[in-house]
Amino acid sequence: MKQSQYIKHSSFDKKINGKLKSFIKTSADNEEHVRQHSRQDEVSQFYFACKNGDIDTVKQILPTIPYDRLNQPEPNGSTSLHAATYFGHLEIVRLLLHEYGCLRHQQNHSGLTAYEEAQTYEMRQLYHRPSNRNRFFDESNSMRQTFQIVSSFSDKIELDNHDNDDHSSNDDDDDNDVTKPNKRWLTGYQTNEEIKRQLDGLSGVEKMLQSRVGRFIMKKSMKHRICKADCGYGDEEYVYIANKGFERHTLKKLLDEHVTSDHPEYKHCCFLLNQYIQQNTIEFLLTLYSLETPFYQQFWTNTNPLGFPLFMRLSDLKLRRFQGNSYRAALCNLTLSSMVSYPASTSCRGVAVADFNNDNRSDITYSDGNFAGILLGYSNGTFTVGTMFPVGNTPFGIAVADFNHDNQLDLGVTNYNDNTMSILLGYGNGTFASQKTFATGSGPIPIAVGDFNNDNNQDIVVGNKLTTTVSVFLGYSNGTFSNQLVFQIGNGPFAIVVGDFNQDNILDIAAAIELSANVAILFGRGNGSFAGLMTFTVGTNPYGITSGDFNNDSRLDLAVTNFDSNSVGILLGYGNGIFASQMTFSTGSGTNPHSVAVADFNNDNKLDIVVANYGGSGSISVLL
């Protein structure tokens, strides 16, 4: 064959091979695309089965859904557990929680967990863990011997077990003595100087292990078994450093042996372990350890499978390190000036600021758990520890006003799961009378105050998120209210602001309507009733709303946070109840703006806007 012919054939073969490879890749991509979409359709089908109470379809699909997709939110922001809970399908919720270990803490776009969407007491009970069970404590004798107290009066260790007083009082009884533990795990120090030297040494070790150079030196030392005798590490412990596969194999073996496939958290455990192995991120292993399974109990007797992964990733745990102040009232004398942080709330939903004890200092009230909390302010900018006052189930919105004309501030609180509003009358010293409750619509969240019937008594409007209505309560001079007056406003009122939007000297109501992507205006008649509903289009899932004169034309305008559009919408008012189309200002990709407030932050006599962002790192956005 001639060389030119060879070259031509070679070029032709290359073209054919290239096209063949391209065809195979395209076919594989298409196959994967179809597979992914079929899974998405399957999950959607599962969501609708949970929503509609189709228990047979749920049981059929459940075993085929990967754990991560089981907890995947739908485009509306809710999971299958949210849907089954909200629509009251007890058997499906029991199946998801107790047999498949669905995530309980996942929030929807409204910031609600599935538990908070429960409409009945019976449904909420499914989420409660048994009160007669200790989740992470084994009361057997073998476990008691794990925790030992070092006696400061003798060179022995005594068990914390005084079931037999005769034996415990006998110093010569060998049954009360156990072998003194290895100094590697437990060491006693007699003087403050010894303690200080040890703490200084530990601080240096900590800094070394949190640096790249320090970890590199430590790993090399352990792999080459340098200082083995001094460290006291055995062959099994060395293999955790030298062989990553051994660490993963050991964790997988523990999981397979002690968490069986019929355990409700089995899929969750497998998912977390696989994520840890694939991503090499310690967060997944910590979550796996904290689950209520037999997995964590294995570390009581052998800490290596968990201890070494943590030890090798100390720098990754930096952000988890407690860096605040810890107070133990039994051991130290607390002073107000030394307290700089207040662990007031873990699920705070509503906040307001006012002077509740008449000392001309700002105090804070917040809704948390099933309580309204009060933090009284001091002149140095610090606050008392929170005092809690019972309200209803899952309080959300909170409003402050003088409802009974005694010149003391009172509280109004919406209770989401009770479908009620609580009124707490203040005594003027930072405390409040027991709540009085008034029935609202379903799922009350926002609350606002105003005089809607011009009788000089404060009235209240509440948005019923799970309906299409708002409830208006006309106030009496003694701090009580009429039964609710119900007005249609739109599907899912999530935030409310009160103002005179048509300049007739009568208060109107504006609401951010979550599910309709608009702002709705109800115009007041001056007698406590409302009419003339008008709507104005804004962005997707508007969660916050406020009013102010943003263009200095003496007419009220509106500002709205568009959660899924990552923007703030400004609607300029014409003074007759009509608003211009919204102008949007981006808050940044993935910020998910939630709440909004206005003030003049730069002293230019123009109102500025501040937004609390739900997404990302929980930032705020300021629009000047």
Coordinates of C-alpha atoms in Angstrom, one line a residue:
M1 CA 0.0 0.0 0.0
K2 CA 1.3 3.4 -0.9
Q3 CA 2.0 5.9 1.9
S4 CA -0.6 8.4 0.6
Q5 CA -3.3 5.7 0.7
Y6 CA -2.3 4.8 4.2
I7 CA -2.6 8.4 5.3
K8 CA -6.0 8.7 3.7
H9 CA -7.3 5.5 5.3
S10 CA -5.9 6.5 8.7
S11 CA -7.6 9.9 8.5
F12 CA -10.9 8.2 7.5
D13 CA -10.7 5.8 10.5
K14 CA -10.1 8.7 12.8
K15 CA -13.2 10.5 11.5
I16 CA -15.3 7.4 11.9
N17 CA -14.0 6.7 15.4
G18 CA -14.7 10.3 16.4
K19 CA -18.3 10.2 15.1
L20 CA -18.8 6.9 16.8
K21 CA -17.5 8.2 20.1
S22 CA -19.7 11.3 19.8
F23 CA -22.7 9.1 19.0
I24 CA -22.1 6.9 22.0
K25 CA -21.6 9.9 24.3
T26 CA -24.8 11.5 23.0
S27 CA -26.7 8.3 23.5
A28 CA -25.4 8.0 27.1
D29 CA -26.3 11.6 27.9
N30 CA -29.8 11.1 26.5
E31 CA -30.2 7.9 28.5
E32 CA -29.1 9.7 31.7
H33 CA -31.4 12.6 30.9
V34 CA -34.3 10.3 30.6
R35 CA -33.4 8.4 33.7
Q36 CA -33.2 11.7 35.7
H37 CA -36.5 13.0 34.4
S38 CA -38.2 9.7 35.1
R39 CA -36.9 9.9 38.7
Q40 CA -38.2 13.5 39.0
D41 CA -41.6 12.4 37.7
E42 CA -41.6 9.5 40.1
V43 CA -40.9 11.8 43.0
S44 CA -43.6 14.2 41.9
Q45 CA -46.0 11.3 41.6
F46 CA -45.0 10.4 45.2
Y47 CA -45.6 13.9 46.3
F48 CA -49.2 14.0 44.9
A49 CA -49.9 10.5 46.4
C50 CA -48.9 11.9 49.8
K51 CA -50.9 15.0 49.3
N52 CA -54.0 13.1 48.2
G53 CA -53.8 10.4 50.8
D54 CA -53.1 7.6 48.3
I55 CA -51.5 5.1 50.8
D56 CA -51.3 2.3 48.2
T57 CA -49.2 4.3 45.8
V58 CA -47.1 5.6 48.6
K59 CA -46.3 2.1 49.8
Q60 CA -45.5 1.0 46.2
I61 CA -43.1 3.9 45.5
L62 CA -41.4 4.3 48.9
P63 CA -38.9 1.4 48.6
T64 CA -37.7 2.7 45.2
I65 CA -36.9 6.3 46.1
P66 CA -33.4 7.2 47.2
Y67 CA -33.2 8.9 50.6
D68 CA -32.1 12.3 49.3
R69 CA -35.0 12.4 46.9
L70 CA -37.5 11.3 49.5
N71 CA -36.8 14.6 51.3
Q72 CA -36.4 16.7 48.2
P73 CA -38.7 19.8 48.1
E74 CA -41.1 20.2 45.2
P75 CA -41.1 23.5 43.1
N76 CA -43.6 24.9 45.6
G77 CA -41.1 24.5 48.4
S78 CA -42.8 21.7 50.3
T79 CA -41.7 18.1 50.8
S80 CA -44.0 15.1 50.7
L81 CA -44.0 15.1 54.5
H82 CA -45.2 18.7 54.5
A83 CA -48.1 17.7 52.1
A84 CA -49.2 14.6 54.0
T85 CA -49.0 16.5 57.3
Y86 CA -50.9 19.5 56.2
F87 CA -53.7 17.5 54.5
G88 CA -54.1 15.3 57.6
H89 CA -53.1 11.8 56.2
L90 CA -52.0 10.2 59.5
E91 CA -51.1 6.8 58.1
I92 CA -48.8 8.2 55.5
V93 CA -47.1 10.6 58.0
R94 CA -46.6 7.6 60.4
L95 CA -45.0 5.6 57.5
L96 CA -42.7 8.5 56.5
L97 CA -41.6 9.3 60.0
H98 CA -41.4 6.0 61.8
E99 CA -40.5 3.5 59.0
Y100 CA -38.5 5.6 56.6
G101 CA -37.0 8.3 58.8
C102 CA -38.0 11.4 56.8
L103 CA -36.3 14.6 57.8
R104 CA -38.4 16.4 60.4
H105 CA -36.6 19.7 60.5
Q106 CA -36.8 20.7 56.8
Q107 CA -38.5 24.0 56.2
N108 CA -40.7 25.0 53.2
H109 CA -40.6 28.4 51.6
S110 CA -42.7 29.9 54.4
G111 CA -40.1 28.9 56.9
L112 CA -42.3 26.1 58.4
T113 CA -41.4 22.6 59.2
A114 CA -43.9 19.8 58.5
Y115 CA -44.7 19.7 62.2
E116 CA -45.7 23.4 62.1
E117 CA -48.1 22.6 59.2
A118 CA -50.0 20.0 61.3
Q119 CA -53.7 21.0 61.7
T120 CA -54.7 18.6 64.5
Y121 CA -53.4 17.5 67.9
E122 CA -53.4 13.9 66.7
M123 CA -51.1 14.7 63.8
R124 CA -48.7 16.6 66.0
Q125 CA -48.5 13.7 68.4
L126 CA -47.0 11.6 65.6
Y127 CA -43.9 13.9 65.7
H128 CA -43.4 13.5 69.5
R129 CA -40.7 11.0 70.6
P130 CA -41.6 8.8 73.6
S131 CA -41.0 10.7 76.8
N132 CA -40.0 7.6 78.8
R133 CA -36.9 6.9 76.7
N134 CA -33.4 8.2 77.1
R135 CA -32.1 8.7 73.6
F136 CA -28.4 8.7 74.3
F137 CA -27.9 7.1 77.7
D138 CA -27.7 3.4 78.6
E139 CA -28.6 2.8 82.3
S140 CA -27.0 -0.6 82.5
N141 CA -24.2 -1.3 85.0
S142 CA -21.6 -1.7 82.2
M143 CA -22.4 1.9 81.0
R144 CA -22.1 3.3 84.6
Q145 CA -18.6 2.0 84.8
T146 CA -17.7 4.0 81.7
F147 CA -18.2 7.2 83.7
Q148 CA -15.9 7.3 86.7
I149 CA -15.2 10.0 89.3
V150 CA -11.6 10.6 90.4
S151 CA -11.4 10.9 94.2
S152 CA -9.4 13.9 95.4
F153 CA -8.6 12.1 98.6
S154 CA -7.1 8.8 97.4
D155 CA -5.1 7.3 94.5
K156 CA -8.1 5.2 93.3
I157 CA -11.2 5.6 91.3
E158 CA -14.6 5.1 92.8
L159 CA -17.7 4.2 90.8
D160 CA -20.6 6.6 91.0
N161 CA -22.8 3.9 92.3
H162 CA -24.2 4.1 95.8
D163 CA -26.8 1.4 95.7
N164 CA -25.2 -0.3 98.6
D165 CA -24.3 2.1 101.4
D166 CA -22.5 -0.5 103.5
H167 CA -20.0 -1.2 100.7
S168 CA -19.4 2.4 99.8
S169 CA -18.5 3.2 103.4
N170 CA -15.9 0.4 103.6
D171 CA -12.5 1.7 102.5
D172 CA -11.0 -1.8 102.4
D173 CA -13.7 -3.2 100.2
D174 CA -11.9 -4.1 96.9
D175 CA -15.3 -4.3 95.1
N176 CA -15.6 -0.6 95.0
D177 CA -12.2 -0.1 93.3
V178 CA -11.3 -0.3 89.7
T179 CA -8.1 -0.1 87.8
K180 CA -6.9 3.4 87.4
P181 CA -7.3 4.5 83.7
N182 CA -4.4 5.0 81.3
K183 CA -3.0 8.5 81.8
R184 CA -3.4 9.1 78.1
W185 CA -7.2 9.3 78.7
L186 CA -7.4 10.7 82.3
T187 CA -4.8 12.7 84.1
G188 CA -5.1 14.5 87.5
Y189 CA -3.4 17.8 88.3
Q190 CA -2.8 19.1 91.8
T191 CA -1.9 22.8 91.4
N192 CA -3.1 25.8 89.4
E193 CA 0.4 26.0 87.8
E194 CA 0.2 22.5 86.5
I195 CA -3.2 23.1 85.1
K196 CA -2.0 26.4 83.4
R197 CA 1.0 24.6 81.8
Q198 CA -1.3 21.8 80.5
L199 CA -3.8 24.3 79.1
D200 CA -1.0 26.3 77.4
G201 CA 0.3 23.1 75.9
L202 CA -3.1 22.1 74.6
S203 CA -3.6 25.5 73.1
G204 CA -0.3 25.1 71.1
V205 CA -1.3 21.6 70.0
E206 CA -4.7 22.9 68.9
K207 CA -3.2 25.6 66.8
M208 CA -0.7 23.2 65.2
L209 CA -3.4 20.7 64.3
Q210 CA -5.6 23.4 62.8
S211 CA -2.8 24.5 60.4
R212 CA -1.9 22.7 57.2
V213 CA 1.8 22.4 58.1
G214 CA 1.0 21.0 61.5
R215 CA -1.4 18.4 60.1
F216 CA 1.1 17.4 57.5
I217 CA 3.9 16.9 60.1
M218 CA 1.5 14.9 62.4
K219 CA 0.3 12.6 59.6
K220 CA 3.9 11.9 58.5
S221 CA 5.0 11.2 62.0
M222 CA 2.2 8.8 62.6
K223 CA 2.6 7.0 59.3
H224 CA 6.3 6.5 60.1
R225 CA 5.4 5.6 63.7
I226 CA 7.6 8.3 65.2
C227 CA 7.3 8.5 69.0
K228 CA 5.0 5.5 69.0
A229 CA 6.1 4.6 72.5
D230 CA 5.3 8.0 73.9
C231 CA 1.9 8.3 72.2
G232 CA 0.8 4.9 73.1
Y233 CA -1.0 4.2 69.8
G234 CA -1.4 0.6 68.7
D235 CA -1.3 -1.0 65.3
E236 CA -5.0 -0.7 64.8
E237 CA -4.9 3.0 65.6
Y238 CA -2.0 3.6 63.2
V239 CA -3.9 2.1 60.3
Y240 CA -6.5 4.8 60.5
I241 CA -3.8 7.3 59.6
A242 CA -2.0 5.3 57.0
N243 CA -5.1 3.8 55.2
K244 CA -8.2 5.8 54.4
G245 CA -9.9 2.7 53.1
F246 CA -9.6 1.0 56.5
E247 CA -11.4 3.9 58.2
R248 CA -14.3 3.8 55.6
H249 CA -14.5 0.0 55.7
T250 CA -14.7 0.1 59.5
L251 CA -17.5 2.6 59.5
K252 CA -19.4 0.7 56.9
K253 CA -19.0 -2.5 58.8
L254 CA -20.3 -0.9 62.0
L255 CA -23.3 0.4 60.2
D256 CA -24.1 -2.9 58.5
E257 CA -23.8 -4.9 61.7
H258 CA -25.7 -2.7 64.0
V259 CA -28.3 -0.8 61.9
T260 CA -30.4 -3.4 60.1
S261 CA -32.4 -2.7 56.9
D262 CA -35.7 -2.7 58.8
H263 CA -34.6 0.2 61.0
P264 CA -36.5 3.5 60.2
E265 CA -33.2 5.4 59.9
Y266 CA -31.4 2.8 57.8
K267 CA -31.7 4.7 54.5
H268 CA -30.8 7.9 56.1
C269 CA -27.7 6.3 57.7
C270 CA -26.5 4.8 54.4
F271 CA -27.1 8.2 52.6
L272 CA -25.0 10.1 55.2
L273 CA -22.2 7.5 55.2
N274 CA -22.0 7.5 51.4
Q275 CA -21.9 11.3 51.4
Y276 CA -19.1 11.3 53.9
I277 CA -17.1 8.9 51.9
Q278 CA -17.7 10.6 48.6
Q279 CA -17.3 14.2 49.7
N280 CA -14.9 13.6 52.6
T281 CA -16.9 16.2 54.7
I282 CA -17.1 15.6 58.4
E283 CA -20.6 17.2 58.7
F284 CA -22.2 14.0 57.4
L285 CA -20.4 11.8 59.9
L286 CA -21.4 14.0 62.8
T287 CA -25.0 13.9 61.6
L288 CA -24.8 10.1 61.3
Y289 CA -23.4 9.9 64.9
S290 CA -26.3 12.0 66.3
L291 CA -29.1 9.9 64.8
E292 CA -31.1 7.7 67.2
T293 CA -29.7 4.4 66.1
P294 CA -27.5 1.7 67.6
F295 CA -24.6 3.1 65.5
Y296 CA -23.5 5.7 68.0
Q297 CA -23.5 3.2 70.9
Q298 CA -20.6 1.3 69.3
F299 CA -18.3 4.2 70.1
W300 CA -18.7 3.7 73.8
T301 CA -16.3 0.8 73.7
N302 CA -14.1 1.8 70.7
T303 CA -13.8 5.5 69.9
N304 CA -11.3 5.1 67.0
P305 CA -13.8 4.8 64.1
L306 CA -15.2 8.3 65.0
G307 CA -12.3 9.8 67.0
F308 CA -9.7 9.5 64.3
P309 CA -11.8 11.1 61.5
L310 CA -12.6 14.0 63.9
F311 CA -9.0 14.3 65.0
M312 CA -7.7 14.4 61.4
R313 CA -10.2 17.2 60.5
L314 CA -9.9 19.5 63.4
S315 CA -9.5 22.5 61.1
D316 CA -12.9 21.7 59.5
L317 CA -14.5 21.8 63.0
K318 CA -13.2 25.3 63.7
L319 CA -16.6 26.9 62.9
R320 CA -18.4 24.5 65.3
R321 CA -16.2 25.5 68.2
F322 CA -18.0 27.4 70.9
Q323 CA -16.5 30.8 71.1
G324 CA -18.9 32.6 73.4
N325 CA -19.2 32.9 77.1
S326 CA -20.5 30.1 79.3
Y327 CA -22.1 30.8 82.7
R328 CA -22.6 28.4 85.5
A329 CA -24.6 30.1 88.2
A330 CA -23.7 27.6 90.9
L331 CA -20.0 28.3 90.5
C332 CA -19.6 31.9 89.7
N333 CA -21.0 35.3 90.8
L334 CA -22.7 36.8 87.8
T335 CA -22.8 40.5 87.2
L336 CA -24.9 42.4 84.7
S337 CA -21.9 44.1 83.1
S338 CA -20.3 40.7 82.4
M339 CA -23.2 39.3 80.4
V340 CA -22.9 40.1 76.7
S341 CA -25.0 37.4 75.0
Y342 CA -28.4 36.0 75.6
P343 CA -29.5 32.5 74.5
A344 CA -33.0 33.7 74.3
S345 CA -34.5 31.7 71.5
T346 CA -33.9 28.8 69.1
S347 CA -37.0 29.2 67.0
C348 CA -37.8 32.9 67.1
R349 CA -40.4 33.9 64.5
G350 CA -41.6 37.4 65.4
V351 CA -39.7 40.4 67.1
A352 CA -40.7 43.8 68.2
V353 CA -39.0 46.6 70.2
A354 CA -40.7 48.9 72.8
D355 CA -40.3 50.1 76.4
F356 CA -42.3 47.6 78.4
N357 CA -41.3 48.7 82.0
N358 CA -41.3 52.5 81.5
D359 CA -37.6 53.2 82.2
N360 CA -37.1 55.0 78.9
R361 CA -35.0 52.1 77.6
S362 CA -35.8 49.9 74.6
D363 CA -36.8 46.3 75.4
I364 CA -37.4 43.4 73.1
T365 CA -40.3 41.0 72.7
Y366 CA -40.2 37.9 70.6
S367 CA -42.3 34.8 69.9
D368 CA -40.6 31.5 70.5
G369 CA -41.8 27.9 71.2
N370 CA -45.3 28.4 72.7
F371 CA -44.3 31.6 74.5
A372 CA -43.9 35.4 74.2
G373 CA -40.5 36.4 75.6
I374 CA -39.4 39.7 77.0
L375 CA -35.8 41.0 77.3
L376 CA -35.6 44.1 79.4
G377 CA -33.0 46.6 78.4
Y378 CA -30.3 48.3 80.5
S379 CA -28.7 51.6 79.9
N380 CA -25.4 50.0 78.8
G381 CA -27.1 48.2 75.8
T382 CA -27.4 44.8 77.5
F383 CA -30.6 42.9 78.4
T384 CA -31.9 40.7 81.1
V385 CA -32.3 37.0 80.6
G386 CA -35.6 36.4 78.8
T387 CA -38.9 36.1 80.7
M388 CA -41.4 33.8 79.0
F389 CA -45.2 34.2 79.0
P390 CA -47.4 31.4 77.7
V391 CA -49.4 32.0 74.5
G392 CA -50.8 29.5 72.0
N393 CA -49.2 26.8 69.8
T394 CA -46.5 28.0 67.4
P395 CA -46.7 31.8 67.8
F396 CA -45.6 33.8 64.8
G397 CA -46.6 37.5 64.4
I398 CA -46.3 39.9 67.4
A399 CA -47.6 43.4 67.7
V400 CA -47.4 46.1 70.5
A401 CA -50.0 48.7 71.5
D402 CA -52.0 50.0 74.5
F403 CA -55.2 48.0 74.1
N404 CA -56.9 49.0 77.4
H405 CA -56.0 52.7 77.7
D406 CA -53.9 52.3 80.9
N407 CA -50.8 53.9 79.3
Q408 CA -49.0 50.5 79.5
L409 CA -48.0 48.5 76.4
D410 CA -49.7 45.2 75.7
L411 CA -49.0 42.4 73.3
G412 CA -51.0 40.8 70.4
V413 CA -49.6 37.4 69.2
T414 CA -50.8 35.1 66.4
N415 CA -50.8 31.4 67.1
Y416 CA -50.3 29.5 63.8
N417 CA -51.3 25.9 64.9
D418 CA -54.1 27.0 67.3
N419 CA -55.9 29.3 64.8
T420 CA -56.1 31.9 67.6
M421 CA -54.8 35.3 68.6
S422 CA -53.5 36.0 72.1
I423 CA -53.8 39.3 73.9
L424 CA -51.5 39.9 76.9
L425 CA -52.2 43.1 78.9
G426 CA -49.1 44.7 80.3
Y427 CA -48.6 45.8 83.9
G428 CA -45.9 48.4 83.0
N429 CA -43.1 46.6 84.8
G430 CA -42.2 44.2 82.1
T431 CA -44.7 41.5 83.1
F432 CA -48.0 40.6 81.6
A433 CA -51.4 39.2 82.6
S434 CA -52.4 35.7 81.4
Q435 CA -53.4 35.6 77.8
K436 CA -56.9 36.0 76.4
T437 CA -57.5 34.2 73.1
F438 CA -59.7 35.1 70.1
A439 CA -60.5 32.7 67.2
T440 CA -58.9 33.6 63.8
G441 CA -59.0 31.9 60.5
S442 CA -56.6 29.0 59.6
G443 CA -52.9 29.5 60.0
P444 CA -52.6 33.1 61.2
I445 CA -49.2 34.7 60.7
P446 CA -49.1 38.5 60.2
I447 CA -50.6 40.9 62.6
A448 CA -51.0 44.7 62.5
V449 CA -52.7 47.3 64.6
G450 CA -54.8 50.4 63.8
D451 CA -58.0 52.3 64.6
F452 CA -60.3 51.0 61.8
N453 CA -63.6 52.4 63.1
N454 CA -62.4 55.8 64.4
D455 CA -63.5 55.2 68.0
N456 CA -60.0 55.8 69.5
N457 CA -59.6 52.2 70.4
Q458 CA -56.9 50.1 68.9
D459 CA -58.1 47.4 66.5
I460 CA -56.2 44.4 65.0
V461 CA -56.0 42.8 61.6
V462 CA -54.6 39.2 61.2
G463 CA -53.7 37.5 57.9
N464 CA -54.8 33.8 57.7
K465 CA -52.1 32.3 55.6
L466 CA -53.8 29.0 54.9
T467 CA -57.0 30.7 53.6
T468 CA -57.8 33.6 51.4
T469 CA -58.9 35.9 54.2
V470 CA -57.9 38.5 56.8
S471 CA -59.6 38.7 60.2
V472 CA -60.4 42.1 61.7
F473 CA -60.9 42.5 65.5
L474 CA -62.5 45.7 66.7
G475 CA -61.1 46.8 70.1
Y476 CA -63.0 47.9 73.2
S477 CA -61.5 50.3 75.7
N478 CA -61.0 47.5 78.3
G479 CA -58.5 45.4 76.2
T480 CA -61.1 43.0 74.8
F481 CA -62.1 42.6 71.2
S482 CA -65.1 41.7 69.0
N483 CA -65.4 38.4 67.3
Q484 CA -63.5 38.4 64.0
L485 CA -64.8 40.1 60.9
V486 CA -63.6 38.1 57.9
F487 CA -62.7 39.8 54.5
Q488 CA -61.5 38.1 51.3
I489 CA -58.0 39.3 50.3
G490 CA -56.2 36.6 48.3
N491 CA -54.6 33.2 48.5
G492 CA -52.0 33.1 51.4
P493 CA -51.6 36.5 53.0
F494 CA -48.1 36.3 54.5
A495 CA -47.4 39.9 55.5
I496 CA -49.6 42.9 56.3
V497 CA -49.1 46.7 56.6
V498 CA -51.7 49.3 57.5
G499 CA -51.9 52.8 56.1
D500 CA -54.1 55.4 54.3
F501 CA -53.3 54.6 50.7
N502 CA -56.1 56.7 49.1
Q503 CA -55.8 59.8 51.3
D504 CA -59.3 59.7 52.7
N505 CA -58.1 59.8 56.4
I506 CA -59.3 56.2 56.8
L507 CA -56.9 53.3 57.4
D508 CA -56.6 50.7 54.6
I509 CA -54.9 47.2 54.6
A510 CA -52.2 46.1 52.2
A511 CA -51.1 42.4 52.2
A512 CA -48.3 40.5 50.4
I513 CA -50.1 37.5 48.9
E514 CA -47.7 34.6 48.8
L515 CA -49.4 32.2 46.4
S516 CA -50.7 34.7 44.0
A517 CA -47.5 36.8 43.5
N518 CA -49.3 40.1 44.1
V519 CA -50.1 42.8 46.6
A520 CA -53.7 43.2 47.6
I521 CA -55.3 46.4 49.0
L522 CA -58.5 46.5 51.0
F523 CA -59.9 50.0 51.4
G524 CA -61.4 51.0 54.8
R525 CA -64.9 52.5 55.2
G526 CA -64.2 54.1 58.6
N527 CA -66.7 51.8 60.4
G528 CA -64.4 48.7 60.8
S529 CA -65.4 47.2 57.4
F530 CA -63.4 47.0 54.2
A531 CA -64.2 46.8 50.5
G532 CA -62.9 47.5 47.0
L533 CA -60.2 44.9 46.8
M534 CA -57.5 45.7 44.3
T535 CA -54.4 43.7 43.4
F536 CA -51.0 44.6 41.9
T537 CA -48.5 42.1 40.5
V538 CA -45.2 41.7 42.1
G539 CA -42.5 39.0 42.1
T540 CA -42.7 35.3 43.0
N541 CA -43.6 34.5 46.6
P542 CA -43.8 37.9 48.2
Y543 CA -43.0 37.4 51.9
G544 CA -42.5 40.9 53.4
I545 CA -44.3 44.3 52.9
T546 CA -43.9 47.8 54.3
S547 CA -45.0 51.3 53.4
G548 CA -43.4 54.7 53.2
D549 CA -43.0 57.8 51.0
F550 CA -40.0 56.8 48.9
N551 CA -40.2 59.6 46.3
N552 CA -41.1 62.5 48.6
D553 CA -44.5 63.2 46.9
S554 CA -46.5 63.0 50.2
R555 CA -48.1 59.8 49.1
L556 CA -47.6 56.3 50.6
D557 CA -45.7 53.8 48.5
L558 CA -45.1 50.1 49.1
A559 CA -42.0 47.9 49.3
V560 CA -42.2 44.2 48.9
T561 CA -39.7 41.3 49.2
N562 CA -39.9 38.8 46.4
F563 CA -38.5 35.6 47.9
D564 CA -38.0 33.4 44.9
S565 CA -37.3 36.4 42.5
N566 CA -34.4 37.6 44.8
S567 CA -35.5 41.1 44.6
V568 CA -37.3 44.0 46.3
G569 CA -40.3 45.5 44.5
I570 CA -41.2 49.2 44.9
L571 CA -44.7 50.3 44.0
L572 CA -45.1 54.0 43.9
G573 CA -48.5 55.3 45.0
Y574 CA -50.7 57.8 43.2
G575 CA -52.6 58.8 46.4
N576 CA -55.9 57.4 45.1
G577 CA -55.3 53.7 46.1
I578 CA -53.7 53.0 42.7
F579 CA -50.0 52.0 42.5
A580 CA -47.6 52.0 39.6
S581 CA -46.1 48.7 38.3
Q582 CA -43.3 47.6 40.5
M583 CA -39.7 48.6 40.0
T584 CA -37.4 45.8 41.0
F585 CA -34.0 45.9 42.7
S586 CA -32.0 42.8 42.9
T587 CA -30.8 41.5 46.3
G588 CA -28.4 39.0 44.7
S589 CA -28.7 35.4 43.5
G590 CA -29.9 33.0 46.1
T591 CA -30.5 35.6 48.8
N592 CA -34.3 34.9 49.1
P593 CA -35.3 38.2 50.7
H594 CA -37.8 37.7 53.5
S595 CA -38.5 40.6 55.8
V596 CA -38.3 44.4 55.1
A597 CA -38.2 47.6 57.1
V598 CA -37.6 51.3 56.3
A599 CA -35.7 54.2 57.9
D600 CA -33.3 57.0 56.9
F601 CA -30.0 55.2 57.4
N602 CA -27.7 57.9 55.9
N603 CA -29.4 61.1 57.1
D604 CA -30.3 62.4 53.7
N605 CA -34.0 62.9 54.6
K606 CA -34.9 60.1 52.2
L607 CA -36.3 56.7 53.3
D608 CA -34.0 53.7 52.8
I609 CA -34.9 50.0 52.8
V610 CA -33.3 47.2 54.8
V611 CA -34.0 43.6 53.9
A612 CA -33.3 40.4 55.9
N613 CA -32.3 37.6 53.5
Y614 CA -33.3 34.0 54.2
G615 CA -30.9 32.4 51.8
G616 CA -27.2 32.3 51.5
S617 CA -25.4 33.1 54.7
G618 CA -28.3 35.0 56.2
S619 CA -27.2 38.5 55.1
I620 CA -29.0 41.8 55.0
S621 CA -29.4 44.1 52.0
V622 CA -29.6 47.9 52.3
L623 CA -31.1 50.0 49.5
L624 CA -30.3 53.7 49.9

